[in-house]
PDB file of C-alpha atoms in Angstrom:
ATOM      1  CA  UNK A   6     -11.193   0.674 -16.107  1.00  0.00           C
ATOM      2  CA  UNK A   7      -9.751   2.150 -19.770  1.00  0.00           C
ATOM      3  CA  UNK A   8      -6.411   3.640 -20.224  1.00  0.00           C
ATOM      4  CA  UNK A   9      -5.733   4.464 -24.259  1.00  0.00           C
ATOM      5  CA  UNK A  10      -2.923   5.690 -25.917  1.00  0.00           C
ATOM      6  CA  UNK A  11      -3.600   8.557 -28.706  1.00  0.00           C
ATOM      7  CA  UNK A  12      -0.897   8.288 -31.447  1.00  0.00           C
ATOM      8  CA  UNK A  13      -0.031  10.500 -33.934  1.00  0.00           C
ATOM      9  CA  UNK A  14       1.494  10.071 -37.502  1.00  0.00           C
ATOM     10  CA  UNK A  15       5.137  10.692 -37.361  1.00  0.00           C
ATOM     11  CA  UNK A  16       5.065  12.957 -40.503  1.00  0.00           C
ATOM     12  CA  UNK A  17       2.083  15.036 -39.139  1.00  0.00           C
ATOM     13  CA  UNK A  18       2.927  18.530 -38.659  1.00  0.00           C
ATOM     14  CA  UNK A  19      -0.554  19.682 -36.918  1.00  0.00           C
ATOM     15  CA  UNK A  20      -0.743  18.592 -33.572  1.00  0.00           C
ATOM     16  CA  UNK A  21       0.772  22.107 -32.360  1.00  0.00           C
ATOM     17  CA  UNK A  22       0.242  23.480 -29.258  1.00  0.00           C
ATOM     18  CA  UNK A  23       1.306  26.536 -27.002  1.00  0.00           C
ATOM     19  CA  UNK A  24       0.991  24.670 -23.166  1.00  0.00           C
ATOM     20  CA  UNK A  25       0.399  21.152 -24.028  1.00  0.00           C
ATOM     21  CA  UNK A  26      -1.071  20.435 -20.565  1.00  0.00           C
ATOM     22  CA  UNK A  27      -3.584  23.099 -20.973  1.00  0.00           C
ATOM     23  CA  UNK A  28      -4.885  22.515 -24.626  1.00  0.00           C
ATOM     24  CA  UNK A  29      -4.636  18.937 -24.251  1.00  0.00           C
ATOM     25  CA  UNK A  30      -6.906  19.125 -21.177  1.00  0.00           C
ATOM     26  CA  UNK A  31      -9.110  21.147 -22.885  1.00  0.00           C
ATOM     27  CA  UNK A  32      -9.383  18.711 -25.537  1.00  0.00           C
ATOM     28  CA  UNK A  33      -9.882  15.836 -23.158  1.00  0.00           C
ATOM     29  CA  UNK A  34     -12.615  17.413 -21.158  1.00  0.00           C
ATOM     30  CA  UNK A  35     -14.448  18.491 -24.313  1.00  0.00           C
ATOM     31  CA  UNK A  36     -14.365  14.514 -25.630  1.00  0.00           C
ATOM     32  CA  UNK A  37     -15.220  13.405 -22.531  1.00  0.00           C
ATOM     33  CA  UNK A  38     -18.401  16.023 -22.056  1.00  0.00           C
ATOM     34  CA  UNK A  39     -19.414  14.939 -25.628  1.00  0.00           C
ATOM     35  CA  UNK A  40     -19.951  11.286 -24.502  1.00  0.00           C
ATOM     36  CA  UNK A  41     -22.044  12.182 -21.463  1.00  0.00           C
ATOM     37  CA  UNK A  42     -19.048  13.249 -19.003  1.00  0.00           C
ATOM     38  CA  UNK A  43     -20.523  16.091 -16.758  1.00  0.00           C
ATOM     39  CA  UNK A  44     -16.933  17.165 -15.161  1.00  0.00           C
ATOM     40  CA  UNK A  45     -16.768  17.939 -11.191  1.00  0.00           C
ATOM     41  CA  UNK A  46     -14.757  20.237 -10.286  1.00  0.00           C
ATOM     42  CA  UNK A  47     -15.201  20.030  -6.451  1.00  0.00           C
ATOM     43  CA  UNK A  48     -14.168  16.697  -6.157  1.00  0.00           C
ATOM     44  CA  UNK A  49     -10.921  14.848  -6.549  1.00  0.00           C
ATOM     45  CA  UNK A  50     -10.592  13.567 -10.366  1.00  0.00           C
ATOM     46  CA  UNK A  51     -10.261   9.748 -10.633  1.00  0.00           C
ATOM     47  CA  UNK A  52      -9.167  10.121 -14.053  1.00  0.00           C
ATOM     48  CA  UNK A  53      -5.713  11.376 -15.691  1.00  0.00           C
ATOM     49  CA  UNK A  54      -3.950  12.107 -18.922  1.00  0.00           C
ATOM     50  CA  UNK A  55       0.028  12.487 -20.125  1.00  0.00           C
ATOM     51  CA  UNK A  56       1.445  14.029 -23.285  1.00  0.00           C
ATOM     52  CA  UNK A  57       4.636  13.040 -24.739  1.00  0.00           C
ATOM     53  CA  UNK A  58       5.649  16.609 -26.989  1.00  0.00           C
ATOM     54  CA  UNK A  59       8.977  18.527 -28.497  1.00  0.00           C
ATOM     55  CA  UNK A  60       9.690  21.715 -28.678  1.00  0.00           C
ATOM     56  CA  UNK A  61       9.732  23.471 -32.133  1.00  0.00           C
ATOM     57  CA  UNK A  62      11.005  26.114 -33.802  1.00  0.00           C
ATOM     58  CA  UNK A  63       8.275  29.117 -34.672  1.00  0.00           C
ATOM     59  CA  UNK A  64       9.464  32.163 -36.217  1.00  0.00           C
ATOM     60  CA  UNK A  65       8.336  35.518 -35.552  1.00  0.00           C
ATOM     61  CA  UNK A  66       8.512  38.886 -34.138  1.00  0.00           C
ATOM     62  CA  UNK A  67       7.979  37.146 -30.727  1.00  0.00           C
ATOM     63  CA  UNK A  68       9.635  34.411 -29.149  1.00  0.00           C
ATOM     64  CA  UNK A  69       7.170  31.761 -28.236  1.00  0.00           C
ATOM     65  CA  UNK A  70       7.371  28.042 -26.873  1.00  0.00           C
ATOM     66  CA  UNK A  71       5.631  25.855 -29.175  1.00  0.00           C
ATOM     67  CA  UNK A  72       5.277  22.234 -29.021  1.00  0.00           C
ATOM     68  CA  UNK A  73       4.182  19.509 -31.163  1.00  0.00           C
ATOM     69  CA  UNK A  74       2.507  16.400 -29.523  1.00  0.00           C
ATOM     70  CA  UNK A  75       3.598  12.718 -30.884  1.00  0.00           C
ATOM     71  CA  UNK A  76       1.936  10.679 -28.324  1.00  0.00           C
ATOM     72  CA  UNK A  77      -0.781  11.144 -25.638  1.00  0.00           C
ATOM     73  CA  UNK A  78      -2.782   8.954 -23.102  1.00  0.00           C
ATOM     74  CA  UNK A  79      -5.777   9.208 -20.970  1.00  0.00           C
ATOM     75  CA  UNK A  80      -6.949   6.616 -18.233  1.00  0.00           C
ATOM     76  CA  UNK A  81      -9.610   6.620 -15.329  1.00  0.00           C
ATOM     77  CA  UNK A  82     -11.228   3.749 -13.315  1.00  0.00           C
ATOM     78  CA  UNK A  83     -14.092   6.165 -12.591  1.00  0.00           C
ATOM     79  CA  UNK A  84     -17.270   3.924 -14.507  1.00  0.00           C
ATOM     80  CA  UNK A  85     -19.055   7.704 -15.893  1.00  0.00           C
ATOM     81  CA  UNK A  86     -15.184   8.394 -16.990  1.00  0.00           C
ATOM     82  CA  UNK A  87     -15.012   5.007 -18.394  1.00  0.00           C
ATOM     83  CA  UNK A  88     -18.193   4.549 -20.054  1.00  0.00           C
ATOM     84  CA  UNK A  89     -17.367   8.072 -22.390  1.00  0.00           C
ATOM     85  CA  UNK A  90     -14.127   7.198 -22.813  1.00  0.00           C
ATOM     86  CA  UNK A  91     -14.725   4.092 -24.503  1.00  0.00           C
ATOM     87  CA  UNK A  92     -17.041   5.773 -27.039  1.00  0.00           C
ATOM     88  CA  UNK A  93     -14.094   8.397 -27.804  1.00  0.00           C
ATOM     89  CA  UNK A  94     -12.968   8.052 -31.467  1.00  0.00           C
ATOM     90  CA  UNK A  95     -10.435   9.966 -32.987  1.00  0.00           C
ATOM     91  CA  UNK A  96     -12.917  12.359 -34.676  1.00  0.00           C
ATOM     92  CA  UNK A  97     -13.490  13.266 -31.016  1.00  0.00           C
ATOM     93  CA  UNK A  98      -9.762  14.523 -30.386  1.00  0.00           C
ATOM     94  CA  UNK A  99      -9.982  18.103 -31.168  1.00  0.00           C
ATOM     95  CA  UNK A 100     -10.142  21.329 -29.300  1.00  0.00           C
ATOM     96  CA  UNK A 101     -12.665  23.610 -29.697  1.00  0.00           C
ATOM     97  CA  UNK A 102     -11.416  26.996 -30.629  1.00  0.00           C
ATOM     98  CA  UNK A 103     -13.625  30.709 -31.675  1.00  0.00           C
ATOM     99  CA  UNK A 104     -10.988  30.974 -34.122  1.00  0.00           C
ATOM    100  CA  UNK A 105     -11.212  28.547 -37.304  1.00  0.00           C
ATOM    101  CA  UNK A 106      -8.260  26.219 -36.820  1.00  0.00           C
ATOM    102  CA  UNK A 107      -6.555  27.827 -33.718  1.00  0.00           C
ATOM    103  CA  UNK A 108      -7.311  24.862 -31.573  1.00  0.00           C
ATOM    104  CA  UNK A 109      -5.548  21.304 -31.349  1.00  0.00           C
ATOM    105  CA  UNK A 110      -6.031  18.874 -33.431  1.00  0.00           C
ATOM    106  CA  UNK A 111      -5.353  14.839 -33.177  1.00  0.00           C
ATOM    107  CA  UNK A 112      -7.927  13.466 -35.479  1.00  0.00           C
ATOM    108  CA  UNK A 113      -5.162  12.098 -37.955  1.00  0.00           C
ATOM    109  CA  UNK A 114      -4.471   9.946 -34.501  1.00  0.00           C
ATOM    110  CA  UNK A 115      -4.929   6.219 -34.086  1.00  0.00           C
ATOM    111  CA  UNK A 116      -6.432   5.155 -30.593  1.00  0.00           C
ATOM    112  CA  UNK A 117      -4.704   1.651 -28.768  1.00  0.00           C
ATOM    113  CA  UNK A 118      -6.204   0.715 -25.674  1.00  0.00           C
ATOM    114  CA  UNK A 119      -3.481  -0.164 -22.981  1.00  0.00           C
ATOM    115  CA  UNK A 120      -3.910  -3.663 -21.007  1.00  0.00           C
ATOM    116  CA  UNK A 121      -3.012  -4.163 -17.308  1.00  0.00           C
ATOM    117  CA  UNK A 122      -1.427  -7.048 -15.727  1.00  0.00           C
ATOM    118  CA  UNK A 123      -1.836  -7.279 -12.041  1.00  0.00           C
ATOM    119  CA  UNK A 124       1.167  -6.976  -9.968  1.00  0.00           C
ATOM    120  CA  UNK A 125       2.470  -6.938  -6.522  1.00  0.00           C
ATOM    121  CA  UNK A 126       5.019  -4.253  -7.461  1.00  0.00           C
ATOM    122  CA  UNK A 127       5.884  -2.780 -10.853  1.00  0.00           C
ATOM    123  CA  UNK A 128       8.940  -0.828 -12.771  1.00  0.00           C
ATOM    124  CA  UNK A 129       8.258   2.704 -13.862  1.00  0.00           C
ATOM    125  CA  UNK A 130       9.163   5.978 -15.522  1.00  0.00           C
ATOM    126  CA  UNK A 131       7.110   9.327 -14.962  1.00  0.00           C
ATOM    127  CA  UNK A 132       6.272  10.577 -18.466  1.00  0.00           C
ATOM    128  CA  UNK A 133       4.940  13.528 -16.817  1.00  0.00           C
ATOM    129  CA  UNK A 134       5.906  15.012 -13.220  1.00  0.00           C
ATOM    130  CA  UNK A 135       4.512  13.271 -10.203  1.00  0.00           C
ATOM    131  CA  UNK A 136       3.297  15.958  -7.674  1.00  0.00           C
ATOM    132  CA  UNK A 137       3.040  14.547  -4.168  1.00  0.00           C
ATOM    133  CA  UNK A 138       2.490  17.517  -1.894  1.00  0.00           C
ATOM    134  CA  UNK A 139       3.409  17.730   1.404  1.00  0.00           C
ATOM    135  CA  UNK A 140       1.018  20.733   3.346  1.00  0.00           C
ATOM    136  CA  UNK A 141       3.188  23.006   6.045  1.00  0.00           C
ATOM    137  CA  UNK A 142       2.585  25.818   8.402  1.00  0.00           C
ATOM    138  CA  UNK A 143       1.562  28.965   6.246  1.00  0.00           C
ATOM    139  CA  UNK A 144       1.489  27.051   2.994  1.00  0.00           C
ATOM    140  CA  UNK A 145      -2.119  25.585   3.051  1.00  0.00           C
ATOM    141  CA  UNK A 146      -1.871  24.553  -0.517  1.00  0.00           C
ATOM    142  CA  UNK A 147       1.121  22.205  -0.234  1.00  0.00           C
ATOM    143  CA  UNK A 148       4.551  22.447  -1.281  1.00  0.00           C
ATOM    144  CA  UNK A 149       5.871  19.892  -3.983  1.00  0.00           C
ATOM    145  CA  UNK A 150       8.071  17.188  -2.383  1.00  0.00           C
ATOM    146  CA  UNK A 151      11.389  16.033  -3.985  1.00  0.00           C
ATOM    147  CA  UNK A 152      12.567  13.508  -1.414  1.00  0.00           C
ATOM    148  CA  UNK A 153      11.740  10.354  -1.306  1.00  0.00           C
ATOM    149  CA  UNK A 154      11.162   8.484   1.868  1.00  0.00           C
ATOM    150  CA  UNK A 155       8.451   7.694   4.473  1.00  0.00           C
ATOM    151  CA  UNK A 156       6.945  11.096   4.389  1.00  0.00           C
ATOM    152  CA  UNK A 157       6.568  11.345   0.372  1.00  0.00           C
ATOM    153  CA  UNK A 158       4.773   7.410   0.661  1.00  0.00           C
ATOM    154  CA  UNK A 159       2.473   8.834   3.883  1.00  0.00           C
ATOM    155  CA  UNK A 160       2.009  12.024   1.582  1.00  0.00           C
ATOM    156  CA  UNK A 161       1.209  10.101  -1.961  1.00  0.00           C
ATOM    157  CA  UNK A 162      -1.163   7.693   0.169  1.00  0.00           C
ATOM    158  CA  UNK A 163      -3.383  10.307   1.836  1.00  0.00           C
ATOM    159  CA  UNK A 164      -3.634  12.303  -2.292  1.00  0.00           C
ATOM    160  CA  UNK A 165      -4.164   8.759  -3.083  1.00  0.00           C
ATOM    161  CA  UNK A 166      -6.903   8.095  -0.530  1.00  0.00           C
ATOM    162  CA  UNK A 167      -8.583  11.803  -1.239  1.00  0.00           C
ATOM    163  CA  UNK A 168      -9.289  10.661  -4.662  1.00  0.00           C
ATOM    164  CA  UNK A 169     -10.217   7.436  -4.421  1.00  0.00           C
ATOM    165  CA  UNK A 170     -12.102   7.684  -1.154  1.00  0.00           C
ATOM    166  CA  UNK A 171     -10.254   4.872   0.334  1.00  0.00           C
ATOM    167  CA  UNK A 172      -7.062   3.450   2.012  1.00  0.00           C
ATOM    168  CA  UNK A 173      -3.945   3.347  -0.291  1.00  0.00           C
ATOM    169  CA  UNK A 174      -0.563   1.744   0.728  1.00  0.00           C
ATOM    170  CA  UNK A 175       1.798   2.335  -1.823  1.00  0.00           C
ATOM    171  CA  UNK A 176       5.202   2.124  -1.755  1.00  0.00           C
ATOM    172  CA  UNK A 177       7.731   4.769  -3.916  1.00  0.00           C
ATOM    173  CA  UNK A 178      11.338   3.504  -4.549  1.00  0.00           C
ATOM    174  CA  UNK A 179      13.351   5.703  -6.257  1.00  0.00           C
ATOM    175  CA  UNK A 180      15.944   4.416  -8.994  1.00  0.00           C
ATOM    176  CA  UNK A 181      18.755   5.301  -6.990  1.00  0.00           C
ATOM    177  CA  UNK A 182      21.113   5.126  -9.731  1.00  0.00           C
ATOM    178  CA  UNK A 183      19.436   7.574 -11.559  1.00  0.00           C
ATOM    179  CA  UNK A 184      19.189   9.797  -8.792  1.00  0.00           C
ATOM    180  CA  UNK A 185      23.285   9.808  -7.892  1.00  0.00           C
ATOM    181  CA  UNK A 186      23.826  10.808 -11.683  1.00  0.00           C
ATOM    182  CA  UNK A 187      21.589  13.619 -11.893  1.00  0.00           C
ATOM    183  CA  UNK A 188      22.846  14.189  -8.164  1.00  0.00           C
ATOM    184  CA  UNK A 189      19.177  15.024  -6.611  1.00  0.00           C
ATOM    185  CA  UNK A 190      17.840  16.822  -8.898  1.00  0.00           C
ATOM    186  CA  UNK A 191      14.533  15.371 -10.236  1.00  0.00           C
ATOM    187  CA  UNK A 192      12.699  18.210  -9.741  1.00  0.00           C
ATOM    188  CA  UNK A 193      10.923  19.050 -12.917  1.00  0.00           C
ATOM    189  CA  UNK A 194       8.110  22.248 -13.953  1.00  0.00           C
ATOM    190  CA  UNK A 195       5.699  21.623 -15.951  1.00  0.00           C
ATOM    191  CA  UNK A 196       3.317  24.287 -17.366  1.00  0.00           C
ATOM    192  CA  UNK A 197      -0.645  24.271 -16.851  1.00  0.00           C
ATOM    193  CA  UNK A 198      -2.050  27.512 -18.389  1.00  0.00           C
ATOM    194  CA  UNK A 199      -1.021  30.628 -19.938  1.00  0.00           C
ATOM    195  CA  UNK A 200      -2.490  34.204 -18.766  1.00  0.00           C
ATOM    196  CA  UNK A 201      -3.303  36.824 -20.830  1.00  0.00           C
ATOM    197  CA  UNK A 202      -0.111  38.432 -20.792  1.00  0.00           C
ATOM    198  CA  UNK A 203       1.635  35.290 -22.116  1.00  0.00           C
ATOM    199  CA  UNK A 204       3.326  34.326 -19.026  1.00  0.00           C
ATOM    200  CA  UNK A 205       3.013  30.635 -18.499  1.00  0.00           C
ATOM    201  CA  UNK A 206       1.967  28.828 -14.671  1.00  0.00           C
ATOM    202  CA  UNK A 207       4.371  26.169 -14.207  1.00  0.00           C
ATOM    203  CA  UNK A 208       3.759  23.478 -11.247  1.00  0.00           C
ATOM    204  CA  UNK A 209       6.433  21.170  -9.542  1.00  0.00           C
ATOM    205  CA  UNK A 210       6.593  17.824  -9.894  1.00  0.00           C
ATOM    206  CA  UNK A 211       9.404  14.582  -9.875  1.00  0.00           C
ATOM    207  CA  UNK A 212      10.495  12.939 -13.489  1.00  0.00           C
ATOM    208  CA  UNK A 213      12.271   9.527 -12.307  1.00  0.00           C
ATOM    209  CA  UNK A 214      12.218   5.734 -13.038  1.00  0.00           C
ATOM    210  CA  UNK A 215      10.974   3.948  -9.541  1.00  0.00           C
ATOM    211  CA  UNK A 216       9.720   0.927  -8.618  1.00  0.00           C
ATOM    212  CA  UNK A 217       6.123   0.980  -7.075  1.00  0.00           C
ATOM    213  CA  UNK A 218       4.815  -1.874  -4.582  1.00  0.00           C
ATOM    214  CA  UNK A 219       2.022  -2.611  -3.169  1.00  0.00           C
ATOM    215  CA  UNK A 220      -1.673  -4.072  -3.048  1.00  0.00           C
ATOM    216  CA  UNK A 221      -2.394  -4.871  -6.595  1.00  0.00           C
ATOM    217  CA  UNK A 222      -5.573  -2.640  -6.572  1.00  0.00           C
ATOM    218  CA  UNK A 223      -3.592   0.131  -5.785  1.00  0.00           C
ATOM    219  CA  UNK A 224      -0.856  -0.035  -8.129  1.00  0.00           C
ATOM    220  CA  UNK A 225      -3.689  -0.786 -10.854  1.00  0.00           C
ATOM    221  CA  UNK A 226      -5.577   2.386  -9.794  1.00  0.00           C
ATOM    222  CA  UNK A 227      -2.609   4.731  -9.852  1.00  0.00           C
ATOM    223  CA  UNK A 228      -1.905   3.058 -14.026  1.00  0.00           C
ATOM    224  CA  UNK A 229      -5.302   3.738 -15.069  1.00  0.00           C
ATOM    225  CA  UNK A 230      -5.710   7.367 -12.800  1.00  0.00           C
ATOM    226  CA  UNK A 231      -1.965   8.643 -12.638  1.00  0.00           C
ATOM    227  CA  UNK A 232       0.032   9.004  -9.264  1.00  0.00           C
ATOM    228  CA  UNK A 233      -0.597  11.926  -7.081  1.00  0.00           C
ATOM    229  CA  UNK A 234      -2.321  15.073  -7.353  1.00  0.00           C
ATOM    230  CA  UNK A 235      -3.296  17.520 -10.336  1.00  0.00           C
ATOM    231  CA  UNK A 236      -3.762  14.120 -12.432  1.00  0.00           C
ATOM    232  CA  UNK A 237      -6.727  16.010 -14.577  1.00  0.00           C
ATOM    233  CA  UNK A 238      -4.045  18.754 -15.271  1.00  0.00           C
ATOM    234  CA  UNK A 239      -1.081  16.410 -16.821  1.00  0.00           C
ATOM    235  CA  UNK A 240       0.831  15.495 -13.654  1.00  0.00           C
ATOM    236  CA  UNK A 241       1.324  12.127 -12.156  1.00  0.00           C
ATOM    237  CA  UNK A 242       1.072  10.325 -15.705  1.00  0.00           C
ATOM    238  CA  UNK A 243       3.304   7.126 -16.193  1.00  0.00           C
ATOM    239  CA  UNK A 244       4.106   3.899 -17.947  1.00  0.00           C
ATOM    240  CA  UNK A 245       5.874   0.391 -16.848  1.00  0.00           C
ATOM    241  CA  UNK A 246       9.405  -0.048 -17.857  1.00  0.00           C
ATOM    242  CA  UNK A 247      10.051  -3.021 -20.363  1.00  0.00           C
TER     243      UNK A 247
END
């Protein structure tokens, strides 16, 4: 198990991206694959990542959201994940681009590797949205649930279960405070790609503090892996209140 945190000087000015999801994944997967990571795309990642960025200001004939990245994590309890991950160094953190200096760069970064303490049931925030889908009639792929209940536990346990390959009981408390301010709405969109037209794919997700309870292994699991689905494309990522 390895969860590290990727941070980045606080004067830099050249951690830039367009979709930070997208770029940052593609600079994950390419550190990963240099290590020995062979990725898998047909089955469930065990592994996840979250990016902490701003928007900023890019002049120009055309209008275009730009953000700079200050802080970044990725986390897996998968052993092939784990055993490249702990050889990453931050000459590793780059993107690879066809076009000299196009792609991201965190190599000014310092790398901290993150601790766990077990727990029967821990305080959180999402730093990213937390996808739980819920799969109706007609909508084979799932649609992204935003109430909280029985149903979104029974729905996070069986994503849970699909990517670990075993029984998950977890527990999802909302902060109920937080919801009655922002009146329900915790629905957040978070985009994963841009097409060649420049239109950006946006997902659903949930951006809350909760509590999370339940078997220690499980909680530990979903701080190393992320919470949810479409972990290996941003989502799900989170950190313990202090």
């Amino acid at each position: 198990m390895l969860r590290i945190r990727i941070d980045m000087p606080k004067d830099d000015r050249t951690a830039v991206c367009l979709v930070k999801a997208e770029q940052f994944k593609n600079l994950c997967d390419s550190a990963l694959s240099r290590h020995g990571y062979r990725i898998d795309r047909s089955r469930p990642a065990r592994y996840g990542f979250g990016v902490i960025a701003h928007p900023v200001h890019v002049s120009g004939p055309r209008t275009r959201r730009m953000f700079r990245i200050e802080r970044a994590w990725i986390g897996s309890t998968d052993p092939e994940v784990v055993r490249a991950l702990s050889r990453i160094t931050s000459e590793d953190l780059y993107e690879p681009s066809d076009v000299s200096g196009a792609g991201l760069d965190l190599r000014v970064a310092t790398i901290t590797e993150e601790p766990w303490h077990p727990a029967d049931a821990v305080a959180g925030y999402a730093i990213s949205p937390i996808r739980v889908l819920q799969t109706t009639l007609g909508s084979p792929r799932g649609q992204s649930m935003c109430t909280f209940g029985p149903e979104f536990d029974q729905a996070l346990n069986r994503t849970m279960e699909r990517r670990f390959g075993r029984p998950f009981h977890l527990h999802f408390v909302p902060d109920a405070a937080y919801v009655r301010l922002h009146r329900g709405e915790v629905k957040a969109r978070m985009g994963v790609r841009s097409l060649p037209d420049g239109k950006i794919v946006a997902l659903d997700g949930v951006v809350l503090p909760f509590l999370l309870a339940g078997p220690p292994k499980d909680i530990r699991d979903a701080f190393y892996s992320g919470l949810g689905s479409a972990t290996a494309q941003g989502f799900g990522w989170w950190d313990v209140s202090l």
